[in-house]
PDB file of C-alpha atoms in Angstrom:
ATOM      1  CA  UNK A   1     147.597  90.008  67.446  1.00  0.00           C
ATOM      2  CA  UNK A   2     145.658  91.101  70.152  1.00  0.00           C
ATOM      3  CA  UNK A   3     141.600  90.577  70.169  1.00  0.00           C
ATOM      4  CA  UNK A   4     140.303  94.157  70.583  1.00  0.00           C
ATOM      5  CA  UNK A   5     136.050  93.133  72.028  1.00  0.00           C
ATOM      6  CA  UNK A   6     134.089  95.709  72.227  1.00  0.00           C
ATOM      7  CA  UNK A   7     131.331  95.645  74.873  1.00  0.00           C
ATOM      8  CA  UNK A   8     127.951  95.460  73.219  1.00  0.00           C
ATOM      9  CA  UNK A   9     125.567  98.682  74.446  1.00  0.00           C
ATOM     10  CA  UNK A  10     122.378  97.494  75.802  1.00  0.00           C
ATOM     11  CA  UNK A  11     119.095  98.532  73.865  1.00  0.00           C
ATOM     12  CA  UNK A  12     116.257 100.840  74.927  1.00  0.00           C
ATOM     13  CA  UNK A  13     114.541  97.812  76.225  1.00  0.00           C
ATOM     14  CA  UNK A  14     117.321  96.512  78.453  1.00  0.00           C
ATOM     15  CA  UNK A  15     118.142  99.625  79.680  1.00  0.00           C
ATOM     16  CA  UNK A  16     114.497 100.042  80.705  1.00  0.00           C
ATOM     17  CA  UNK A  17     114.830  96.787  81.923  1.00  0.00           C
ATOM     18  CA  UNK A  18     117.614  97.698  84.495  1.00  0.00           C
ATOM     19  CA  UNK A  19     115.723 100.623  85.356  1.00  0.00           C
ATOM     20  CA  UNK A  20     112.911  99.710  86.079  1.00  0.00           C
ATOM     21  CA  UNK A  21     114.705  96.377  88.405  1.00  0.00           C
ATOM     22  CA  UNK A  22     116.875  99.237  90.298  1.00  0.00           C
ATOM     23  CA  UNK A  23     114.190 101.357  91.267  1.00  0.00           C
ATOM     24  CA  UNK A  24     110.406  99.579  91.538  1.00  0.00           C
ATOM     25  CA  UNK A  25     108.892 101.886  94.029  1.00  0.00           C
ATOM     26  CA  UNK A  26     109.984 105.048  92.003  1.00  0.00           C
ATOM     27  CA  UNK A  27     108.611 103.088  88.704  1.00  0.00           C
ATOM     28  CA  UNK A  28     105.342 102.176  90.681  1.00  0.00           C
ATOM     29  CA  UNK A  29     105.078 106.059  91.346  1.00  0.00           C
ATOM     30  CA  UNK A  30     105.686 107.038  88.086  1.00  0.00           C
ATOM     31  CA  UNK A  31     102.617 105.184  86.460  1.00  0.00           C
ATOM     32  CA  UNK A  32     100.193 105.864  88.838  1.00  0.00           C
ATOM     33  CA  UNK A  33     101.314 109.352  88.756  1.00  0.00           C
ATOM     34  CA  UNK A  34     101.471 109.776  84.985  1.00  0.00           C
ATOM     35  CA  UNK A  35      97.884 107.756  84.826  1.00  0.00           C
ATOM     36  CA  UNK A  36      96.290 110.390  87.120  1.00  0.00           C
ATOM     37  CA  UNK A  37      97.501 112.779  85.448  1.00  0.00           C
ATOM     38  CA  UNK A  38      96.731 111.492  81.976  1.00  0.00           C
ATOM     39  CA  UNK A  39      92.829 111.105  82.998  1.00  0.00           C
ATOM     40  CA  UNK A  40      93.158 114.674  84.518  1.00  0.00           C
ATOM     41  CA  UNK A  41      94.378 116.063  81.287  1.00  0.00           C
ATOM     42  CA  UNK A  42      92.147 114.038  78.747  1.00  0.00           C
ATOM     43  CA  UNK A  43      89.070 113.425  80.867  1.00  0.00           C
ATOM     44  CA  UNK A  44      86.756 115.006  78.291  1.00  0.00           C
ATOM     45  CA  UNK A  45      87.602 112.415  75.839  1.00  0.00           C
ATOM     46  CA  UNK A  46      88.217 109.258  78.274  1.00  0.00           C
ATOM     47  CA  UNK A  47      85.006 109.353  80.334  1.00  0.00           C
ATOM     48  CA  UNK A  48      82.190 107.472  78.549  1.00  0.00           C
ATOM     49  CA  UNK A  49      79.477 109.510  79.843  1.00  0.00           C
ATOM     50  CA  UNK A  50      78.634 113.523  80.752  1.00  0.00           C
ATOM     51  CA  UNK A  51      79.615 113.001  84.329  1.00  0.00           C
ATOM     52  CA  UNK A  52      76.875 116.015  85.200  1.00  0.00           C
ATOM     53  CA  UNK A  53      74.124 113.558  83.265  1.00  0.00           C
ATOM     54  CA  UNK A  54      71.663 112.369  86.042  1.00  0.00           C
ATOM     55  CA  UNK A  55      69.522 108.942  85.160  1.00  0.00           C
ATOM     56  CA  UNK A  56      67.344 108.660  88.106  1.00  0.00           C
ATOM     57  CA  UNK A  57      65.941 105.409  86.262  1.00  0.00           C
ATOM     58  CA  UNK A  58      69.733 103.816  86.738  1.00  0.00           C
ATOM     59  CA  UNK A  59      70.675 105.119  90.568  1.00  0.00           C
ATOM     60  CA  UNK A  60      72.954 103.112  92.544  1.00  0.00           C
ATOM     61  CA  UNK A  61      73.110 100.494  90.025  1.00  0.00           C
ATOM     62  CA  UNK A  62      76.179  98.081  90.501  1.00  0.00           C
ATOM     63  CA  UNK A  63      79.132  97.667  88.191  1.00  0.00           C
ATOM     64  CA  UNK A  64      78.713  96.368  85.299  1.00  0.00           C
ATOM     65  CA  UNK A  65      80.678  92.980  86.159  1.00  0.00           C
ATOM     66  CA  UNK A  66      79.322  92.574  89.348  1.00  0.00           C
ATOM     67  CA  UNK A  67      75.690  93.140  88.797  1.00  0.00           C
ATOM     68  CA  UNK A  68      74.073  89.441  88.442  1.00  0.00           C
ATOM     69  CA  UNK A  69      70.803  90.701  86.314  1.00  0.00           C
ATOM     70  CA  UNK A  70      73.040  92.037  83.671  1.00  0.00           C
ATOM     71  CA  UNK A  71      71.046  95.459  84.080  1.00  0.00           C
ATOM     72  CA  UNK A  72      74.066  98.016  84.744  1.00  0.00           C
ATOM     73  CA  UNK A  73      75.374  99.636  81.729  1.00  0.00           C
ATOM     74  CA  UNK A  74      78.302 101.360  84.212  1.00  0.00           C
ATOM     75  CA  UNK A  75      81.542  99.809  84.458  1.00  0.00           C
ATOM     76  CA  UNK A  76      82.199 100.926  87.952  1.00  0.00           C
ATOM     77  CA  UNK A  77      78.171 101.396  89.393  1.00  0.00           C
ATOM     78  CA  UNK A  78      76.318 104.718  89.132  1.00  0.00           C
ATOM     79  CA  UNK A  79      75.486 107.041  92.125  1.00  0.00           C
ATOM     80  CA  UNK A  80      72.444 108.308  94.144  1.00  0.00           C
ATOM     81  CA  UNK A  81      71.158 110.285  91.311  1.00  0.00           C
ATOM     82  CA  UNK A  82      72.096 107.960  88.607  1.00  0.00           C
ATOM     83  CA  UNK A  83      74.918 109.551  87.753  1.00  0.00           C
ATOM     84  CA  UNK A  84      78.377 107.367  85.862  1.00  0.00           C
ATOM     85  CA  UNK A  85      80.882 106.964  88.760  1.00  0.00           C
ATOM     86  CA  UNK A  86      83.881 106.115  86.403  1.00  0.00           C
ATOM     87  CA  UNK A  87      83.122 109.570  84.600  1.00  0.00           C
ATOM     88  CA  UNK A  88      82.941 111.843  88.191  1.00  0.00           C
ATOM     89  CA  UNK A  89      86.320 109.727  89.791  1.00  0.00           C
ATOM     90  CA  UNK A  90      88.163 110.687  86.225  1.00  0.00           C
ATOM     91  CA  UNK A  91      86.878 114.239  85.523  1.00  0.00           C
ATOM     92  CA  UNK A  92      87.664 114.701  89.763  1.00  0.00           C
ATOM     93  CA  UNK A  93      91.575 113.965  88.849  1.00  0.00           C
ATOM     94  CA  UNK A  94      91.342 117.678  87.669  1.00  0.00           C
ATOM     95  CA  UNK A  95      90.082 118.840  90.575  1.00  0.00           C
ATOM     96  CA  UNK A  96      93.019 117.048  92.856  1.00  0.00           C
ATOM     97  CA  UNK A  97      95.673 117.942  90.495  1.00  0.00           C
ATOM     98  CA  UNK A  98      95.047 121.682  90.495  1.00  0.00           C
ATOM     99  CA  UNK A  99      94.475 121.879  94.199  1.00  0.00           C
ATOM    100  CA  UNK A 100      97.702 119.876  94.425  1.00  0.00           C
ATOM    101  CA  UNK A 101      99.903 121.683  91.937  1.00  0.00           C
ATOM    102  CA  UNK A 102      98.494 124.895  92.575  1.00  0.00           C
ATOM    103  CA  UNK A 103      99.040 124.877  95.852  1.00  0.00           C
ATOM    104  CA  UNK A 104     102.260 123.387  96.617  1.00  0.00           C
ATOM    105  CA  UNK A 105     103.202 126.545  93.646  1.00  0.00           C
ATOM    106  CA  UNK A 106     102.449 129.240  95.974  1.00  0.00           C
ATOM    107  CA  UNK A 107     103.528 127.477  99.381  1.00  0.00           C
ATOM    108  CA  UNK A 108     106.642 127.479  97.368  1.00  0.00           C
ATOM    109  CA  UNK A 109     106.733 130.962  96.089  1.00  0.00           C
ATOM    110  CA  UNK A 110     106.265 132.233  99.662  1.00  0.00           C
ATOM    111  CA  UNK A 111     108.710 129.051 101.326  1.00  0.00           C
ATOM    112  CA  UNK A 112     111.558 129.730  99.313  1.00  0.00           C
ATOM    113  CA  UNK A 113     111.585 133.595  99.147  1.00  0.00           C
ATOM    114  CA  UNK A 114     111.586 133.472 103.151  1.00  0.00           C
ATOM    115  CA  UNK A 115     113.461 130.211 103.653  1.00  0.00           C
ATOM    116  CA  UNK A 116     116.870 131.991 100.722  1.00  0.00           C
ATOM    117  CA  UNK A 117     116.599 135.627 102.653  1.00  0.00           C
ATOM    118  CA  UNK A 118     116.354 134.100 106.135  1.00  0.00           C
ATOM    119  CA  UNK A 119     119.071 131.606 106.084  1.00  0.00           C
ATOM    120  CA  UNK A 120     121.826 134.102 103.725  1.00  0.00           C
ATOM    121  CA  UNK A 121     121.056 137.294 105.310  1.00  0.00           C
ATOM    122  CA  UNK A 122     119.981 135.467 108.970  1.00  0.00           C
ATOM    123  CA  UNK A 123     120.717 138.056 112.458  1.00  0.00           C
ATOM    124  CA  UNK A 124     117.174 139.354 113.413  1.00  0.00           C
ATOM    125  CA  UNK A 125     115.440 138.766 110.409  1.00  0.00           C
ATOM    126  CA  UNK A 126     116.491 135.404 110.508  1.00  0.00           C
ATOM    127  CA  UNK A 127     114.803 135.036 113.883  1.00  0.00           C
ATOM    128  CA  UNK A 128     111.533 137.246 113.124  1.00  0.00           C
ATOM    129  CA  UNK A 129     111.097 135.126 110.046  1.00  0.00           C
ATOM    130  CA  UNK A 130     111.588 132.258 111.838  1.00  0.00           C
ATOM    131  CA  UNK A 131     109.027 133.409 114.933  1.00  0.00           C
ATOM    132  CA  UNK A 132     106.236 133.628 112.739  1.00  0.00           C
ATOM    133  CA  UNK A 133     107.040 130.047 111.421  1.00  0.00           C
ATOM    134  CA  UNK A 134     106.857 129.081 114.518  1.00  0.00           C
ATOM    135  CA  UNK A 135     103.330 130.462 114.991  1.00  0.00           C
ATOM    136  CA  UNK A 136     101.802 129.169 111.609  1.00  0.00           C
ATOM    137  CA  UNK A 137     103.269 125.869 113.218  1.00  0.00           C
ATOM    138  CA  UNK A 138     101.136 126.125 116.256  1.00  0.00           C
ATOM    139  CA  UNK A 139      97.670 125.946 114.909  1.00  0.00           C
ATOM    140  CA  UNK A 140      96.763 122.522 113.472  1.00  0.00           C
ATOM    141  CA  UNK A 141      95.700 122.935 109.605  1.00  0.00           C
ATOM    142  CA  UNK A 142      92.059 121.083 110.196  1.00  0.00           C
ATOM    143  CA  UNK A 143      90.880 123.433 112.659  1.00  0.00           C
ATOM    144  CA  UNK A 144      92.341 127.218 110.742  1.00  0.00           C
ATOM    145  CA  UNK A 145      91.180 125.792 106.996  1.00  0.00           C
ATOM    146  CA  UNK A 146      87.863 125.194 108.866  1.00  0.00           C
ATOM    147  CA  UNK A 147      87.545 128.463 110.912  1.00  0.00           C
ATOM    148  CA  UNK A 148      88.462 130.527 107.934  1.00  0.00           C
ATOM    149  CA  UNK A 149      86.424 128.766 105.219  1.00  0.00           C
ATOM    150  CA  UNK A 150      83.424 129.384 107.841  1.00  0.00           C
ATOM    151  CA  UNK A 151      84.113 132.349 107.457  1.00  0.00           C
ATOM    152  CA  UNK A 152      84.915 132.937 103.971  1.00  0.00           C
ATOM    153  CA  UNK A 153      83.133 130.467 102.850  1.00  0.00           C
ATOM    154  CA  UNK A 154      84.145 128.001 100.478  1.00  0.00           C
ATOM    155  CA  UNK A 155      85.548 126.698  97.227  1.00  0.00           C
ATOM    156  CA  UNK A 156      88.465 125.171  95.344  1.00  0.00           C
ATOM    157  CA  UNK A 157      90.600 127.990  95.164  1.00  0.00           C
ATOM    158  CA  UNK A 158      89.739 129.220  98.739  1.00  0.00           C
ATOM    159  CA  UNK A 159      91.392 125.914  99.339  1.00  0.00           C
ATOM    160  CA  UNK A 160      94.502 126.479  97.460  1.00  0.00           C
ATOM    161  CA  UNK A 161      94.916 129.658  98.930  1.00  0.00           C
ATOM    162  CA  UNK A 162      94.833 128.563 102.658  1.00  0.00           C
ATOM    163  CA  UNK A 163      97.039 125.494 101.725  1.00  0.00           C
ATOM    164  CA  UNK A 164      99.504 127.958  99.907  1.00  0.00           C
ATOM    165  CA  UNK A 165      99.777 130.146 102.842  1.00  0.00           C
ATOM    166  CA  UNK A 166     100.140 127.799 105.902  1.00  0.00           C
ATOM    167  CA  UNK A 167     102.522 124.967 104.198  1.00  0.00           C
ATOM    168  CA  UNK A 168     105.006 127.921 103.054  1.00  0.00           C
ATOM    169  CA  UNK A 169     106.574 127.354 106.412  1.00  0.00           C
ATOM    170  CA  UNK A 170     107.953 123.734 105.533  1.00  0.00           C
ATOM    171  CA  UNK A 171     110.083 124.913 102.250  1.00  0.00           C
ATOM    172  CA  UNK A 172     111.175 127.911 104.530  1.00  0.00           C
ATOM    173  CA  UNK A 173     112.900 125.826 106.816  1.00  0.00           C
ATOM    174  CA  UNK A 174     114.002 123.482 105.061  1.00  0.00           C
ATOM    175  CA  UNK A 175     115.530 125.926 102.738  1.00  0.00           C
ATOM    176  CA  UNK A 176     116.853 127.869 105.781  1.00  0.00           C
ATOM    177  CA  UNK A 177     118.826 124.938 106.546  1.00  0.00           C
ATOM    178  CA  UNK A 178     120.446 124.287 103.519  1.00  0.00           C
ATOM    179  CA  UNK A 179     121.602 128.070 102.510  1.00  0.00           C
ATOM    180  CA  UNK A 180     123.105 128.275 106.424  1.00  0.00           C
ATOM    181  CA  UNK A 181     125.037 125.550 105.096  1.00  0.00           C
ATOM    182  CA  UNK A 182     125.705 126.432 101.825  1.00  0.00           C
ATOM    183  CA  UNK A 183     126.682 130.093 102.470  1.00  0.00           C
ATOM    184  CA  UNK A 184     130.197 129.225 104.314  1.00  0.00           C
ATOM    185  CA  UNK A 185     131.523 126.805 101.296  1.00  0.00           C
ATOM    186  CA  UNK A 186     134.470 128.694  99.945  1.00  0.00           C
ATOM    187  CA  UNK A 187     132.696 129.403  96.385  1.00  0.00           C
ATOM    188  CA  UNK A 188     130.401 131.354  97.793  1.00  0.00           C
ATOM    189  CA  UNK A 189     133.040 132.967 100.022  1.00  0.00           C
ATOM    190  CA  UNK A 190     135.241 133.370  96.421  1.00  0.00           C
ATOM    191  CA  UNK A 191     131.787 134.906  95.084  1.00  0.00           C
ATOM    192  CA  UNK A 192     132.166 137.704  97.585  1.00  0.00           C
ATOM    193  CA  UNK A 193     135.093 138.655  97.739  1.00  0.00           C
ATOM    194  CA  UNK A 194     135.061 139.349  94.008  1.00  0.00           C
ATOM    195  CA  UNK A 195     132.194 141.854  94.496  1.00  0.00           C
ATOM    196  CA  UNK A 196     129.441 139.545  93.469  1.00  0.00           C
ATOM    197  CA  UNK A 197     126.309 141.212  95.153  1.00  0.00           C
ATOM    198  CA  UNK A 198     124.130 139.383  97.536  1.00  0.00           C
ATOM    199  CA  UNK A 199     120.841 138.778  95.179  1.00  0.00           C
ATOM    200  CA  UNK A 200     123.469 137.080  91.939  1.00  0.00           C
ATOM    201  CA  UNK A 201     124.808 135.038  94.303  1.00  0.00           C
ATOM    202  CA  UNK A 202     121.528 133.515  95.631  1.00  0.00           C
ATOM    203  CA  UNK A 203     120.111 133.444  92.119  1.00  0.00           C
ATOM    204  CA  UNK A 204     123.508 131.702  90.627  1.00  0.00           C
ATOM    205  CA  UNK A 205     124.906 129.753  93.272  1.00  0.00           C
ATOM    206  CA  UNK A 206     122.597 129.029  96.380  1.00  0.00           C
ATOM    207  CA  UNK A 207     119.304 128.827  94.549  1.00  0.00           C
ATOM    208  CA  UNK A 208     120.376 125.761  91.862  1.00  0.00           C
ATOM    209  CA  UNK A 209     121.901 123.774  94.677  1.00  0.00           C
ATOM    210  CA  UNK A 210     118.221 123.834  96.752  1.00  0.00           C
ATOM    211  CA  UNK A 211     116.612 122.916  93.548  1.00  0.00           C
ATOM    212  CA  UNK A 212     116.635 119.284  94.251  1.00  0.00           C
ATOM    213  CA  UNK A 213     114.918 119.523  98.039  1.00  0.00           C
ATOM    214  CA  UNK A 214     112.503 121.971  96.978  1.00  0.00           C
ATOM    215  CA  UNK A 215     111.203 119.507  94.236  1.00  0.00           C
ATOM    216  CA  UNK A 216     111.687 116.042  96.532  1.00  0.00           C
ATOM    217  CA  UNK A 217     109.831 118.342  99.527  1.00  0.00           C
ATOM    218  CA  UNK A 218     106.683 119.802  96.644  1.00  0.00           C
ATOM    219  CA  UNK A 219     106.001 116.508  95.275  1.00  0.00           C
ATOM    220  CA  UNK A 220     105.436 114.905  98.672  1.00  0.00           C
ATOM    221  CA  UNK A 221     102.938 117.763  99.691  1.00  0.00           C
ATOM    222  CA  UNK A 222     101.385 117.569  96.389  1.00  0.00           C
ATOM    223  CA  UNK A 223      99.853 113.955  97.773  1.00  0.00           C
ATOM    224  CA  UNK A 224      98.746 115.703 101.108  1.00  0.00           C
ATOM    225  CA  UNK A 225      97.387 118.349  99.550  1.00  0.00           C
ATOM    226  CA  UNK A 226      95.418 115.957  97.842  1.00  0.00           C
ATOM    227  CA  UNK A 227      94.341 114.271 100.859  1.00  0.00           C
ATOM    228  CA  UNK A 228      93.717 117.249 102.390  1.00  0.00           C
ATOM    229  CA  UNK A 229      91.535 118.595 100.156  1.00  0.00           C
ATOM    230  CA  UNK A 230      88.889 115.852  99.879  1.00  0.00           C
ATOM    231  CA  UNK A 231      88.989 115.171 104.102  1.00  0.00           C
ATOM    232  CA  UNK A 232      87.446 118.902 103.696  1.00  0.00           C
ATOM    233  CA  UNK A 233      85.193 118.695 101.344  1.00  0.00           C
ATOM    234  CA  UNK A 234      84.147 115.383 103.076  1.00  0.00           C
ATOM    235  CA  UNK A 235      83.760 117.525 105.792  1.00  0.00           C
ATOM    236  CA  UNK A 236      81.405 120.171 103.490  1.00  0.00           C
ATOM    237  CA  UNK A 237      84.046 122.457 103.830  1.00  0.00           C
ATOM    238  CA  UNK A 238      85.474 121.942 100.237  1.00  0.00           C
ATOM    239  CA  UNK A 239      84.994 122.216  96.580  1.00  0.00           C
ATOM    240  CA  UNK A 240      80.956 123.392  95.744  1.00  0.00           C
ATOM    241  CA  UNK A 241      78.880 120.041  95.425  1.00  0.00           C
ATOM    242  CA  UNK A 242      78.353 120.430  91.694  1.00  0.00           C
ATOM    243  CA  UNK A 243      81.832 120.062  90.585  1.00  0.00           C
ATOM    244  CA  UNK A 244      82.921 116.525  91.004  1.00  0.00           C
ATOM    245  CA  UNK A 245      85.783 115.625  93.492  1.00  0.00           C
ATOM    246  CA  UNK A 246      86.621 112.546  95.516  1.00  0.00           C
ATOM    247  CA  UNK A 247      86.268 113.735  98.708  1.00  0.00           C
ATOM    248  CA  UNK A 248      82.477 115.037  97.477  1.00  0.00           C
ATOM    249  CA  UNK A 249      82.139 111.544  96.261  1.00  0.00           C
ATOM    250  CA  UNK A 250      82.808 110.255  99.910  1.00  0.00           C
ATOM    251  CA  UNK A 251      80.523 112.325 101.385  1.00  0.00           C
ATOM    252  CA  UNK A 252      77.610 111.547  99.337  1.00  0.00           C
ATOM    253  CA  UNK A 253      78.086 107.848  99.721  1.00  0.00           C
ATOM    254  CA  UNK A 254      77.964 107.765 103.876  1.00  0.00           C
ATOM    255  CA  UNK A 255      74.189 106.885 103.850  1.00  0.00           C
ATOM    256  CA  UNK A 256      74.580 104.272 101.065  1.00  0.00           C
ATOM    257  CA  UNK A 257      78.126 102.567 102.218  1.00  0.00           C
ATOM    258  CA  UNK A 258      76.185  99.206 103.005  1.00  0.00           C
ATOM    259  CA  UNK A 259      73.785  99.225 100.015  1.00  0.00           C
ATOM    260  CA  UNK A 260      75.970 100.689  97.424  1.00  0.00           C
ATOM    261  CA  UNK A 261      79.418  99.944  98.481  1.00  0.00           C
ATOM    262  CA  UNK A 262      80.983 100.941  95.460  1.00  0.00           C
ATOM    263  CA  UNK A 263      80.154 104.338  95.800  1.00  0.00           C
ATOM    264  CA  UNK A 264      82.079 104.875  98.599  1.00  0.00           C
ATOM    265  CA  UNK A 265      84.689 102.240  97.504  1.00  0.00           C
ATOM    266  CA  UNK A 266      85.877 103.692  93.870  1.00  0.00           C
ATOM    267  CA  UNK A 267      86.855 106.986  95.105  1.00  0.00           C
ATOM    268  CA  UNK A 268      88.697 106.212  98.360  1.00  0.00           C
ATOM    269  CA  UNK A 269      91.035 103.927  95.868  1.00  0.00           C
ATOM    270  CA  UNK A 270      91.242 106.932  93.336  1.00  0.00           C
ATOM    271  CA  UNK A 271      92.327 108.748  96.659  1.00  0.00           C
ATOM    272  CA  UNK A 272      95.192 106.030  97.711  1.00  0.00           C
ATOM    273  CA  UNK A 273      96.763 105.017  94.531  1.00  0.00           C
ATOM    274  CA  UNK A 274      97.233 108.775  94.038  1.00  0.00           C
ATOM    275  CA  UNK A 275      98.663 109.761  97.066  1.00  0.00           C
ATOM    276  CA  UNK A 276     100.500 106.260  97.126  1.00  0.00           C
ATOM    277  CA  UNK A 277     101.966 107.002  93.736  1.00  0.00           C
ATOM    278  CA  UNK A 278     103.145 110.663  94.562  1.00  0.00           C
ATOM    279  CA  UNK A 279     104.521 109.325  97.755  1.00  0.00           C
ATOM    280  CA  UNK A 280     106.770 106.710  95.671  1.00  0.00           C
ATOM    281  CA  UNK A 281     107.854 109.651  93.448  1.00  0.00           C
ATOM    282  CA  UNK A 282     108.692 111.809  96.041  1.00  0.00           C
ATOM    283  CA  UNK A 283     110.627 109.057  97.956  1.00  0.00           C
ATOM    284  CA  UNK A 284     112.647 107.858  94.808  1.00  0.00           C
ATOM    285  CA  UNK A 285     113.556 111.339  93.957  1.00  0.00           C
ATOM    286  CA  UNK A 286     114.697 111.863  97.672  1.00  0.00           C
ATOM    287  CA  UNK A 287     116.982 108.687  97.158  1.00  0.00           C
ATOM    288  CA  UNK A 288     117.931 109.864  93.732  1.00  0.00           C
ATOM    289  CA  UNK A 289     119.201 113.455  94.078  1.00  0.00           C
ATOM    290  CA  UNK A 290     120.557 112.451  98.279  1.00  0.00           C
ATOM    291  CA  UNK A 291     121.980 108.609  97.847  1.00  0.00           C
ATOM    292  CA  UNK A 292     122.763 108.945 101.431  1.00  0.00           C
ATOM    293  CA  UNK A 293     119.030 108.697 102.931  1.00  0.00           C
ATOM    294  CA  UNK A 294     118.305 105.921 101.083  1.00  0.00           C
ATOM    295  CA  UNK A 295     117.395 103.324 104.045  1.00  0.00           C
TER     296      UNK A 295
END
């Protein structure tokens, strides 16, 4: 008689194992992702102090396990005012996350809308479209968020707004692409001919096939939205100096960076790991959904 063996099924653990072997960057990613958003989300209950309390008594004091007199009660230094750094680089996750997600949402709103109607329906409002994409191009980001928050002054969701409205033009064209392409496969053709109208086939059959970019292409300018917002509020063009952010951070340590490193140090890290970590993401879930660009 034959020996029927059946193949054992790895466990959760093995499986995770494998996983986490095939993909390291995209694992990387997802931790330092998932811990900023984690202290974003439960910052009230993580930080150990009231990152608005001000100890004038404890300013600039080192970290706790680097200060040799044993005097710091801070696990990563205090400020110029005394105030808990570890408390002000968690409770400024918020601030970078909603800038971030916020803003990527309605760069995204306005890409996509622009990006479906100007590649499907394409002639002259494909090039009009397209024109003024070409304009919002022309003018570096820097210099318009810093002319028009001069002018409007500023704050966080000032920030999100001009972010929103000048990175819409990089899910518009990249959508463009992809519906020029998809619109002469033969389902969509078939879709036609049957009397499908224009706005059921774009919901139904264009729209789910873009889904994959448009989430690759947001979660890569969720990290330089991050970065963007603290190199203007380093610049005092930013958030308002009471609520704490990283790029605030950065600016108040410039006249202690060789007396109080850590200052200075802390939040340029928060900065890196989470733009390095949304970076990763966004690069593993380019490789994942399009096995073809993977390098």
């Amino acid at each position: 008689m034959e020996q029927v063996i059946e193949k054992k099924k790895d466990s959760a653990f093995q499986r995770s194992w494998k996983f986490i072997k095939k993909n390291p960057t995209g694992v990387i990613g997802m931790i330092l992702t998932a811990v900023t958003i984690m202290s974003a989300i439960f910052a009230s209950w993580i930080s150990p102090y009231d990152y608005t309390a001000a100890n004038l008594k404890d300013r600039l004091l080192p970290p706790s396990w680097a200060d040799p007199l044993g005097q710091s009660v801070y696990l990563l230094g205090s400020d110029q005012v005394g105030r808990d750094l570890l408390s002000r680089i968690i409770h400024g996750a918020q601030i970078s996350l909603m800038v971030g997600f916020f803003g990527v949402l309605i760069a995204l709103i306005i890409g996509v809308f622009f990006g479906l109607i100007s590649g499907y329906f394409g002639k002259w409002l494909d090039d009009f479209i397209m024109r003024v994409a070409d304009i919002q191009l022309a003018f570096p980001f820097i210099l318009l968020a810093i002319i028009v928050m001069s002018v409007i002054g500023t704050g966080m969701w000032k920030i999100i707004i001009i972010l929103g409205i000048t990175y819409w033009v990089g899910f518009a064209r990249l959508i463009r692409g992809q519906v020029i392409s998809l619109k002469e496969q033969e389902y969509i053709q078939a879709a036609k001919a049957i009397g499908g109208s224009n706005f059921t086939i774009i919901r139904k059959h264009i729209l789910p096939n873009v889904m994959s970019s448009i989430l690759v292409l947001g979660t890569m300018y969720i990290a330089e939205f991050i970065l963007l917002e603290a190199s203007l509020t380093f610049l005092g063009l930013g958030v308002d100096p009471t609520i704490p952010s990283w790029g605030g951070m950065l600016a108040d340590s410039r006249n202690y960076t060789t007396t109080a490193w850590w200052t200075a140090v802390f939040p340029g890290v928060a900065i890196m790991l989470t733009v390095l970590g949304f970076n990763l993401l966004g690069d593993w879930l380019r490789d994942r959904f399009d096995p073809n660009l993977k390098m």
